[in-house]
Amino acid sequence: MAYVYLDHNATTPLDPRVREAMLPFLDQSFGNASSLHRAGRLARNAIDGARAEVAALCGAEPGQVVFTSGGTEADNLALHGVMDGVMGEAGAAPGRILVSAVEHSAVLEPARRLARRGHPLELLPVDGECRLDLAALDAALFAVQSRGPVRLVSVMLANNETGVVQDIPRVAERVRAAGALLHVDAVQATGKLPLDLAALGCHLLSLSAHKMGGPKGAGALVVDRAIALEPLLAGGGQEHGLRGGTEPTPQLVGFGVAAVLARAELPERTARLLALRTRLEAALAGIAGGVAIAAAAGRLPNTVQFALPGFDGAALVMALDRKGFAVATGSACHSGKPSHVLAAMGLPVAVAQGAIRISLGLTNTAADVDAFAAALTEVAANRPGANWT
Amino acid sequence: MDHRTEPERFVYLDYAATTPVDPEVAQAMCGCMTAEGVWANPASTHGPGRAARELVETARAQVARAVNAQPDWVVWTSGATESNNLALKGFMRAHRKRGKHLITVKTEHKAVLDAAKWLERDGCEVTYLVPGADGRVDPAQVAAALRDDTVVVAVMLVNNEIGTVQPVAEIAALAHARGALVHVDAVQALGKTPVDMVALGADSLAVSAHKCYGPKGIGALVVRRAPGVVLEAQVHGGGQERGMRSGTLPTHQIVGFGAAAEKAIALLPTERARIAELRALLETRLGAIPGASINCPAAHGVPHILSVSFEGVHGEALVADLAELAISTGSACSAATPEPSYVLRALGRDDLTAAATLRISMGRGTSRDDVEFAATRIVAAVARLRALAPAA
């Protein structure tokens, strides 16, 4: 049997339709979009089109889309863009930052950096199913005014490890009532969930192309018009002065086409992935001693996190790789380290250490899922230290 | 769309703004753009991830070789703007204890100047050196500006508007003698003129793929690994690139950069000689126009960029008259702003002359015939505009 890739939350292959759209911009329409001549205008038009498509994917206006090099840069731009602006004014007071404890490190790390620069940072807890504790959010926003006003809240739409989807509209209601700004990292949800800026109610939204069949190295921050952001990358004045650098036309065109396809095919994709996920979960339920993580929460249609307590997740990934299946321990970025997400959920250490993430994609089949479940069952039968239970 | 009819022939002479992706480079990239190819996340530990990581490391060695650096000096970025930002902000932040003084030059690319401006708001002191009329900085200027609290001297190897090559090695020696770090924007140099990071004495070097027939949206900051050469990361997250730059590595882009760097170095000697001949031809033809002045003589610049100013001609009208040529008045990044080039103004040109300037930049696709065609058109356009509105 051919090697089966089940790690689509790490990255997805380029959709062939996306690739075909990108190729002419590599060597034919290759102009610099900032050039005023015809070659430049061709590139500019293509980028404008992509901007409109990405905006349409999340119910935004094209003018609200700031293209970046990916989700990480979008998250960094959101946090630094808001908070550096605050600190830029002489004598400005630091603002508190609230961030969920299960955020991607692209949010957590800039938040910690801002904390080192004097902005108090508080991590918001989640329950055992990875769902944000709204009472804790209320308490942080309203009950402890003595600590000063909250400036920015960042909560992800879908968690990259567990796939759990947060109730962003209810978060937004509270954040707005407190007069703070809400950033939502929708990188893992891009192309997998319907996105609507107004319905979500956030001020800033991070997107990524490569999680939905688009190219790696392209992302966007969607920005509420009312917000004055400080750029992360100075120079050249591109992206309304919010992000300098020559626009990578093929990459952005690819992002745009991936957005069109995701929007058009979302119901069909969701149904297919959900059917595969259900099949996978049913098969995994037969593995003795296995733990389905966050199974009761609303999740992305493609994500399953499953633990074999007593096993080492990294060793499981390698064993499954040898059997011809690509899965992950948690986030690809953190291969090897214990997951901060599972720790925040309060899972027993043995569960967190034995967890793997299976993320399905559009090229996966029912046969892939069955073969994987069989392989994992086999691996599970050879529990290390057989006297563990 | 333009209401004018588009002209038949269109000659691209804006290789300093960007270059097409080389067919071999595109082919290498395509190997990472199909489901059968190598497309996984290079940070993944499974087989497909490791295969992607391997290609990324091959490309790292290719880019390192192109600038005479070690592979582990290369930090991938989204392009030169990010590289320049990372170097300037990263060095200044990491060396706060030493001081807050930065030295750079008025004719640097906006990526450097805007980062310097950002640093000024952040409490840094910046000295902006003014080069001579040909764009060259006198190392003595750097010596005079250096202070005990100077953290970085940032100077570009090749100017993007007029092509001047700066005496970087001499400047670096002076800076190092005073304990300052040296950052070099080598974006316009890679593949156009030899770049030897060690010989230059650069502590960090910004390079970009799309100026040397690689893809847009990928670049590198090459940072010498030595005691005291410490950088604070600017984009934080998953800890890729040894924590220097987080974000999923775009495998196809990186593979493209590696292939482009390797090919550019291989072609450099022959291409440079060929372009130098074309430039001589162009310089002769345009230099013969009365009131024309070459902004940087061939002896002090790279061959592929020729910047010419014309007295008594309206700049915008001139470019509009040359719709069959893809050329620019200055850098593409500043194209949208109506002001005349800050580079030329820094070199002492008045606003009218600065506005009446063409940057013609040649590359692999430029033939002798293209240059003849361009020269003929420019000669005719200047004559026509002068006849319409004789200079007062």
Coordinates of N, CA, C and O in Angstrom, one line a residue, chain B residues 164-282:
Chain B
T164 N 25.7 51.9 -8.0 CA 27.0 52.1 -7.3 C 27.4 51.0 -6.4 O 26.6 50.5 -5.7
V165 N 28.7 50.6 -6.5 CA 29.2 49.5 -5.6 C 30.0 50.3 -4.5 O 30.9 51.1 -4.7
Q166 N 29.6 50.0 -3.2 CA 30.2 50.6 -2.1 C 31.5 49.9 -1.7 O 31.6 48.7 -1.8
P167 N 32.4 50.6 -1.1 CA 33.7 50.0 -0.6 C 33.4 49.3 0.7 O 33.9 49.8 1.7
V168 N 32.6 48.3 0.7 CA 32.2 47.6 1.9 C 33.3 47.1 2.7 O 33.3 47.2 3.9
A169 N 34.3 46.4 2.1 CA 35.4 45.8 2.9 C 36.1 46.8 3.7 O 36.4 46.6 4.9
E170 N 36.4 48.0 3.1 CA 37.1 49.0 3.8 C 36.3 49.6 5.0 O 36.8 49.8 6.1
I171 N 35.0 49.8 4.7 CA 34.1 50.3 5.7 C 34.0 49.2 6.8 O 34.0 49.6 8.0
A172 N 33.9 48.0 6.5 CA 33.8 46.9 7.5 C 35.0 46.9 8.4 O 34.9 46.7 9.6
A173 N 36.2 47.0 7.8 CA 37.4 47.0 8.6 C 37.4 48.1 9.6 O 37.7 47.9 10.8
L174 N 37.0 49.3 9.2 CA 36.9 50.4 10.1 C 35.9 50.2 11.2 O 36.2 50.5 12.4
A175 N 34.7 49.7 10.8 CA 33.7 49.4 11.8 C 34.1 48.4 12.9 O 33.9 48.6 14.1
H176 N 34.7 47.3 12.4 CA 35.2 46.2 13.3 C 36.2 46.7 14.2 O 36.3 46.3 15.4
A177 N 37.1 47.6 13.7 CA 38.2 48.2 14.6 C 37.6 48.9 15.8 O 38.2 49.0 16.8
R178 N 36.4 49.4 15.6 CA 35.7 50.2 16.7 C 34.7 49.3 17.4 O 33.9 49.7 18.2
G179 N 34.6 48.0 17.1 CA 33.7 47.1 17.7 C 32.3 47.1 17.3 O 31.4 46.5 17.9
A180 N 32.0 47.7 16.1 CA 30.7 47.7 15.6 C 30.5 46.6 14.6 O 31.4 46.0 14.0
L181 N 29.2 46.1 14.5 CA 28.8 45.1 13.6 C 28.5 45.7 12.2 O 28.2 46.9 12.1
V182 N 28.6 44.9 11.2 CA 28.4 45.4 9.8 C 27.3 44.6 9.1 O 27.4 43.4 9.0
H183 N 26.3 45.3 8.7 CA 25.2 44.7 7.9 C 25.3 45.1 6.5 O 25.4 46.3 6.2
V184 N 25.2 44.2 5.6 CA 25.3 44.5 4.1 C 24.0 44.1 3.4 O 23.7 42.9 3.4
D185 N 23.3 45.0 2.8 CA 22.2 44.7 1.9 C 22.8 44.3 0.5 O 23.3 45.2 -0.2
A186 N 22.8 43.0 0.2 CA 23.4 42.6 -1.0 C 22.4 42.1 -2.1 O 22.7 41.4 -3.0
V187 N 21.2 42.6 -1.9 CA 20.1 42.2 -2.8 C 20.4 42.4 -4.3 O 20.2 41.5 -5.1
Q188 N 20.9 43.6 -4.6 CA 21.2 43.8 -6.1 C 22.5 43.3 -6.5 O 22.8 43.4 -7.7
A189 N 23.2 42.7 -5.6 CA 24.6 42.2 -6.0 C 24.6 40.7 -6.3 O 25.3 40.3 -7.2
L190 N 23.8 39.9 -5.6 CA 23.8 38.5 -5.8 C 23.5 38.1 -7.3 O 22.5 38.4 -7.8
G191 N 24.5 37.4 -7.9 CA 24.4 37.0 -9.2 C 24.8 38.0 -10.2 O 24.8 37.8 -11.4
K192 N 25.1 39.3 -9.8 CA 25.4 40.4 -10.7 C 26.9 40.7 -10.6 O 27.5 41.2 -11.5
T193 N 27.4 40.5 -9.4 CA 28.8 40.8 -9.1 C 29.2 39.8 -8.0 O 28.3 39.4 -7.2
P194 N 30.4 39.4 -7.9 CA 30.8 38.4 -6.8 C 30.5 38.9 -5.4 O 30.7 40.1 -5.1
V195 N 29.9 38.1 -4.6 CA 29.6 38.4 -3.2 C 30.3 37.4 -2.3 O 30.0 36.2 -2.3
D196 N 31.3 37.9 -1.6 CA 32.1 37.0 -0.7 C 31.9 37.7 0.7 O 32.6 38.6 1.0
M197 N 31.1 37.0 1.4 CA 30.7 37.6 2.7 C 31.9 37.7 3.6 O 32.1 38.7 4.4
V198 N 32.8 36.8 3.5 CA 34.0 36.8 4.4 C 35.0 37.9 4.0 O 35.5 38.7 4.8
A199 N 35.2 38.0 2.7 CA 36.1 39.0 2.2 C 35.5 40.4 2.4 O 36.3 41.4 2.7
L200 N 34.2 40.5 2.3 CA 33.6 41.8 2.6 C 33.7 42.2 4.1 O 33.7 43.4 4.4
G201 N 33.8 41.2 4.9 CA 33.8 41.4 6.4 C 32.4 41.7 6.9 O 32.2 42.4 7.9
A202 N 31.4 41.2 6.2 CA 30.0 41.4 6.7 C 29.6 40.5 7.8 O 30.0 39.3 7.8
D203 N 29.0 41.0 8.9 CA 28.5 40.1 9.9 C 27.1 39.6 9.5 O 26.7 38.5 9.9
S204 N 26.4 40.4 8.7 CA 25.1 39.8 8.2 C 24.9 40.4 6.8 O 25.4 41.5 6.5
L205 N 24.2 39.6 6.0 CA 24.1 39.9 4.6 C 22.6 39.6 4.2 O 22.1 38.5 4.4
A206 N 21.9 40.6 3.6 CA 20.6 40.4 3.2 C 20.6 40.0 1.7 O 21.2 40.7 0.9
V207 N 19.9 38.9 1.3 CA 19.8 38.5 -0.1 C 18.4 38.1 -0.4 O 17.6 37.8 0.5
S208 N 18.0 38.1 -1.7 CA 16.7 37.9 -2.1 C 16.7 37.0 -3.3 O 17.5 37.2 -4.2
A209 N 15.7 36.1 -3.4 CA 15.7 35.2 -4.6 C 15.2 35.8 -5.9 O 15.8 35.6 -6.9
H210 N 14.2 36.7 -5.8 CA 13.6 37.2 -7.0 C 14.4 38.2 -7.8 O 14.0 38.6 -8.9
K211 N 15.6 38.6 -7.3 CA 16.4 39.5 -8.0 C 17.4 38.7 -8.8 O 18.2 39.2 -9.6
C212 N 17.5 37.3 -8.6 CA 18.4 36.5 -9.3 C 17.7 35.3 -9.9 O 18.2 34.2 -9.8
Y213 N 16.5 35.5 -10.5 CA 15.8 34.5 -11.2 C 15.2 33.4 -10.4 O 15.0 32.3 -10.8
G214 N 15.0 33.7 -9.1 CA 14.3 32.8 -8.2 C 12.9 33.4 -7.9 O 12.5 34.4 -8.4
P215 N 12.2 32.7 -7.0 CA 10.8 33.1 -6.7 C 10.7 34.4 -5.8 O 11.6 34.6 -5.0
K216 N 9.7 35.1 -6.0 CA 9.4 36.2 -5.0 C 8.8 35.6 -3.7 O 8.1 34.6 -3.7
G217 N 9.2 36.3 -2.6 CA 8.6 35.9 -1.3 C 9.6 35.0 -0.6 O 9.1 34.3 0.4
I218 N 10.8 34.9 -1.0 CA 11.8 34.2 -0.2 C 13.2 34.9 -0.3 O 13.6 35.4 -1.3
G219 N 13.8 35.0 0.9 CA 15.1 35.6 1.0 C 15.8 35.0 2.1 O 15.4 34.0 2.7
A220 N 16.9 35.6 2.5 CA 17.7 35.1 3.6 C 18.4 36.2 4.3 O 18.8 37.2 3.6
L221 N 18.6 36.1 5.6 CA 19.6 36.9 6.2 C 20.7 35.9 6.6 O 20.5 34.9 7.3
V222 N 21.9 36.1 6.0 CA 23.1 35.3 6.3 C 23.8 35.9 7.5 O 24.3 37.1 7.3
V223 N 23.9 35.2 8.6 CA 24.5 35.8 9.8 C 25.7 35.0 10.2 O 25.6 33.8 10.5
R224 N 26.8 35.7 10.2 CA 28.1 35.1 10.6 C 27.9 34.5 12.1 O 27.4 35.1 12.9
R225 N 28.4 33.3 12.3 CA 28.3 32.7 13.6 C 29.7 32.9 14.3 O 30.7 32.3 13.9
A226 N 29.7 33.9 15.2 CA 30.9 34.2 15.9 C 30.5 34.9 17.2 O 29.4 35.4 17.3
P227 N 31.4 34.8 18.2 CA 31.0 35.5 19.5 C 30.7 36.9 19.3 O 31.4 37.6 18.5
G228 N 29.7 37.4 19.9 CA 29.3 38.8 19.8 C 28.4 39.1 18.6 O 27.8 40.2 18.6
V229 N 28.2 38.2 17.7 CA 27.3 38.4 16.6 C 25.9 37.8 17.0 O 25.6 36.6 16.7
V230 N 25.2 38.6 17.8 CA 23.9 38.1 18.4 C 22.8 38.9 17.8 O 22.9 40.1 17.7
L231 N 21.6 38.2 17.6 CA 20.5 38.9 16.9 C 19.3 38.5 17.7 O 19.1 37.4 18.2
E232 N 18.4 39.5 17.9 CA 17.1 39.2 18.5 C 16.1 38.9 17.4 O 15.9 39.7 16.5
A233 N 15.4 37.8 17.5 CA 14.4 37.4 16.5 C 13.3 38.4 16.5 O 13.0 39.1 17.4
Q234 N 12.6 38.6 15.3 CA 11.5 39.6 15.1 C 10.2 38.9 14.9 O 9.2 39.5 15.2
V235 N 10.2 37.7 14.4 CA 9.0 36.9 14.2 C 9.1 35.7 15.1 O 10.0 34.9 14.9
H236 N 8.2 35.6 16.0 CA 8.3 34.5 17.0 C 7.2 33.5 16.9 O 6.1 33.8 16.4
G237 N 7.5 32.3 17.2 CA 6.4 31.2 17.2 C 7.0 29.9 17.3 O 7.6 29.6 18.3
G238 N 6.9 29.0 16.3 CA 7.3 27.6 16.3 C 8.8 27.4 16.5 O 9.2 26.3 16.7
G239 N 9.6 28.4 16.5 CA 11.0 28.3 16.7 C 11.8 27.7 15.6 O 12.9 27.3 15.7
Q240 N 11.3 27.8 14.3 CA 12.1 27.4 13.2 C 13.3 28.3 13.0 O 13.4 29.4 13.6
E241 N 14.2 27.8 12.2 CA 15.5 28.6 11.9 C 16.2 28.9 13.3 O 16.6 30.1 13.5
R242 N 16.3 27.9 14.1 CA 17.0 28.0 15.4 C 16.4 29.2 16.2 O 17.2 29.9 16.9
G243 N 15.2 29.4 16.1 CA 14.5 30.5 16.8 C 14.7 31.9 16.2 O 14.1 32.8 16.7
M244 N 15.5 32.0 15.2 CA 15.7 33.3 14.6 C 14.6 33.8 13.7 O 14.4 35.0 13.5
R245 N 13.7 32.8 13.2 CA 12.6 33.2 12.4 C 11.6 32.1 12.4 O 11.8 31.1 11.7
S246 N 10.5 32.3 13.0 CA 9.5 31.3 13.1 C 8.5 31.4 11.9 O 8.4 32.4 11.2
G247 N 7.9 30.2 11.7 CA 6.9 30.1 10.5 C 7.3 28.9 9.7 O 8.4 28.6 9.6
T248 N 6.2 28.2 9.2 CA 6.4 27.1 8.4 C 7.3 27.4 7.2 O 7.1 28.4 6.5
L249 N 8.4 26.6 7.0 CA 9.3 26.9 5.9 C 8.6 26.5 4.5 O 8.1 25.4 4.4
P250 N 8.6 27.5 3.6 CA 7.9 27.2 2.3 C 8.9 26.4 1.4 O 9.7 27.0 0.7
T251 N 8.8 25.1 1.5 CA 9.7 24.2 0.8 C 10.0 24.6 -0.7 O 11.1 24.8 -1.1
H252 N 8.9 24.8 -1.5 CA 9.1 25.0 -2.9 C 9.8 26.4 -3.1 O 10.7 26.5 -4.0
Q253 N 9.6 27.3 -2.3 CA 10.2 28.6 -2.4 C 11.7 28.5 -2.1 O 12.6 29.1 -2.8
I254 N 12.0 27.8 -1.0 CA 13.4 27.7 -0.6 C 14.2 26.9 -1.6 O 15.3 27.2 -2.0
V255 N 13.6 25.8 -2.2 CA 14.2 25.0 -3.2 C 14.5 25.9 -4.4 O 15.6 25.8 -5.0
G256 N 13.6 26.8 -4.7 CA 13.7 27.7 -5.9 C 14.9 28.6 -5.6 O 15.7 28.9 -6.5
F257 N 15.0 29.1 -4.4 CA 16.1 30.1 -4.1 C 17.4 29.4 -4.2 O 18.4 29.9 -4.8
G258 N 17.5 28.2 -3.7 CA 18.8 27.4 -3.8 C 19.2 27.2 -5.2 O 20.4 27.5 -5.6
A259 N 18.3 26.7 -6.0 CA 18.6 26.5 -7.4 C 19.0 27.8 -8.2 O 19.9 27.8 -9.0
A260 N 18.3 28.9 -7.8 CA 18.5 30.1 -8.5 C 19.9 30.7 -8.1 O 20.7 31.2 -9.0
A261 N 20.3 30.5 -6.8 CA 21.6 31.0 -6.4 C 22.7 30.3 -7.0 O 23.7 30.9 -7.5
E262 N 22.5 28.9 -7.1 CA 23.6 28.1 -7.7 C 23.8 28.5 -9.2 O 24.9 28.7 -9.7
K263 N 22.6 28.6 -9.9 CA 22.8 28.9 -11.3 C 23.3 30.3 -11.5 O 24.1 30.6 -12.5
A264 N 22.9 31.3 -10.7 CA 23.4 32.7 -10.9 C 24.9 32.7 -10.7 O 25.5 33.5 -11.5
I265 N 25.4 32.0 -9.8 CA 26.9 32.0 -9.6 C 27.6 31.3 -10.7 O 28.6 31.8 -11.2
A266 N 27.0 30.3 -11.2 CA 27.6 29.6 -12.4 C 27.6 30.5 -13.6 O 28.6 30.5 -14.4
L267 N 26.6 31.3 -13.8 CA 26.5 32.1 -15.0 C 27.2 33.4 -14.9 O 27.4 34.2 -15.9
L268 N 27.5 33.8 -13.6 CA 28.0 35.1 -13.4 C 29.1 35.6 -14.3 O 29.0 36.7 -14.9
P269 N 30.2 34.9 -14.5 CA 31.3 35.4 -15.3 C 30.9 35.8 -16.7 O 31.1 36.9 -17.2
T270 N 30.2 34.8 -17.4 CA 29.8 35.1 -18.8 C 28.7 36.2 -18.9 O 28.8 37.0 -19.7
E271 N 27.7 36.1 -18.0 CA 26.6 37.1 -18.0 C 27.1 38.5 -17.7 O 26.7 39.4 -18.4
R272 N 28.0 38.6 -16.8 CA 28.5 39.9 -16.4 C 29.3 40.5 -17.6 O 29.1 41.7 -17.9
A273 N 30.1 39.7 -18.3 CA 30.8 40.2 -19.4 C 29.9 40.6 -20.5 O 30.0 41.7 -21.1
R274 N 28.9 39.8 -20.8 CA 27.9 40.1 -21.8 C 27.1 41.4 -21.5 O 27.0 42.3 -22.4
I275 N 26.6 41.5 -20.3 CA 25.9 42.7 -19.9 C 26.7 43.9 -19.9 O 26.3 45.0 -20.3
A276 N 28.0 43.8 -19.6 CA 28.9 44.9 -19.6 C 29.0 45.5 -21.0 O 29.1 46.7 -21.1
E277 N 29.0 44.6 -22.0 CA 29.1 45.1 -23.4 C 27.8 45.9 -23.7 O 27.9 46.9 -24.4
L278 N 26.7 45.3 -23.3 CA 25.4 45.9 -23.6 C 25.3 47.3 -23.0 O 24.8 48.3 -23.5
R279 N 25.8 47.3 -21.7 CA 25.8 48.6 -21.0 C 26.6 49.7 -21.7 O 26.2 50.8 -21.8
A280 N 27.8 49.2 -22.2 CA 28.7 50.2 -22.8 C 28.0 50.8 -24.1 O 28.1 52.0 -24.3
L281 N 27.3 49.9 -24.8 CA 26.6 50.3 -26.0 C 25.5 51.3 -25.6 O 25.4 52.4 -26.2
L282 N 24.7 51.0 -24.6 CA 23.6 51.8 -24.1 C 24.2 53.2 -23.6 O 23.6 54.2 -23.9

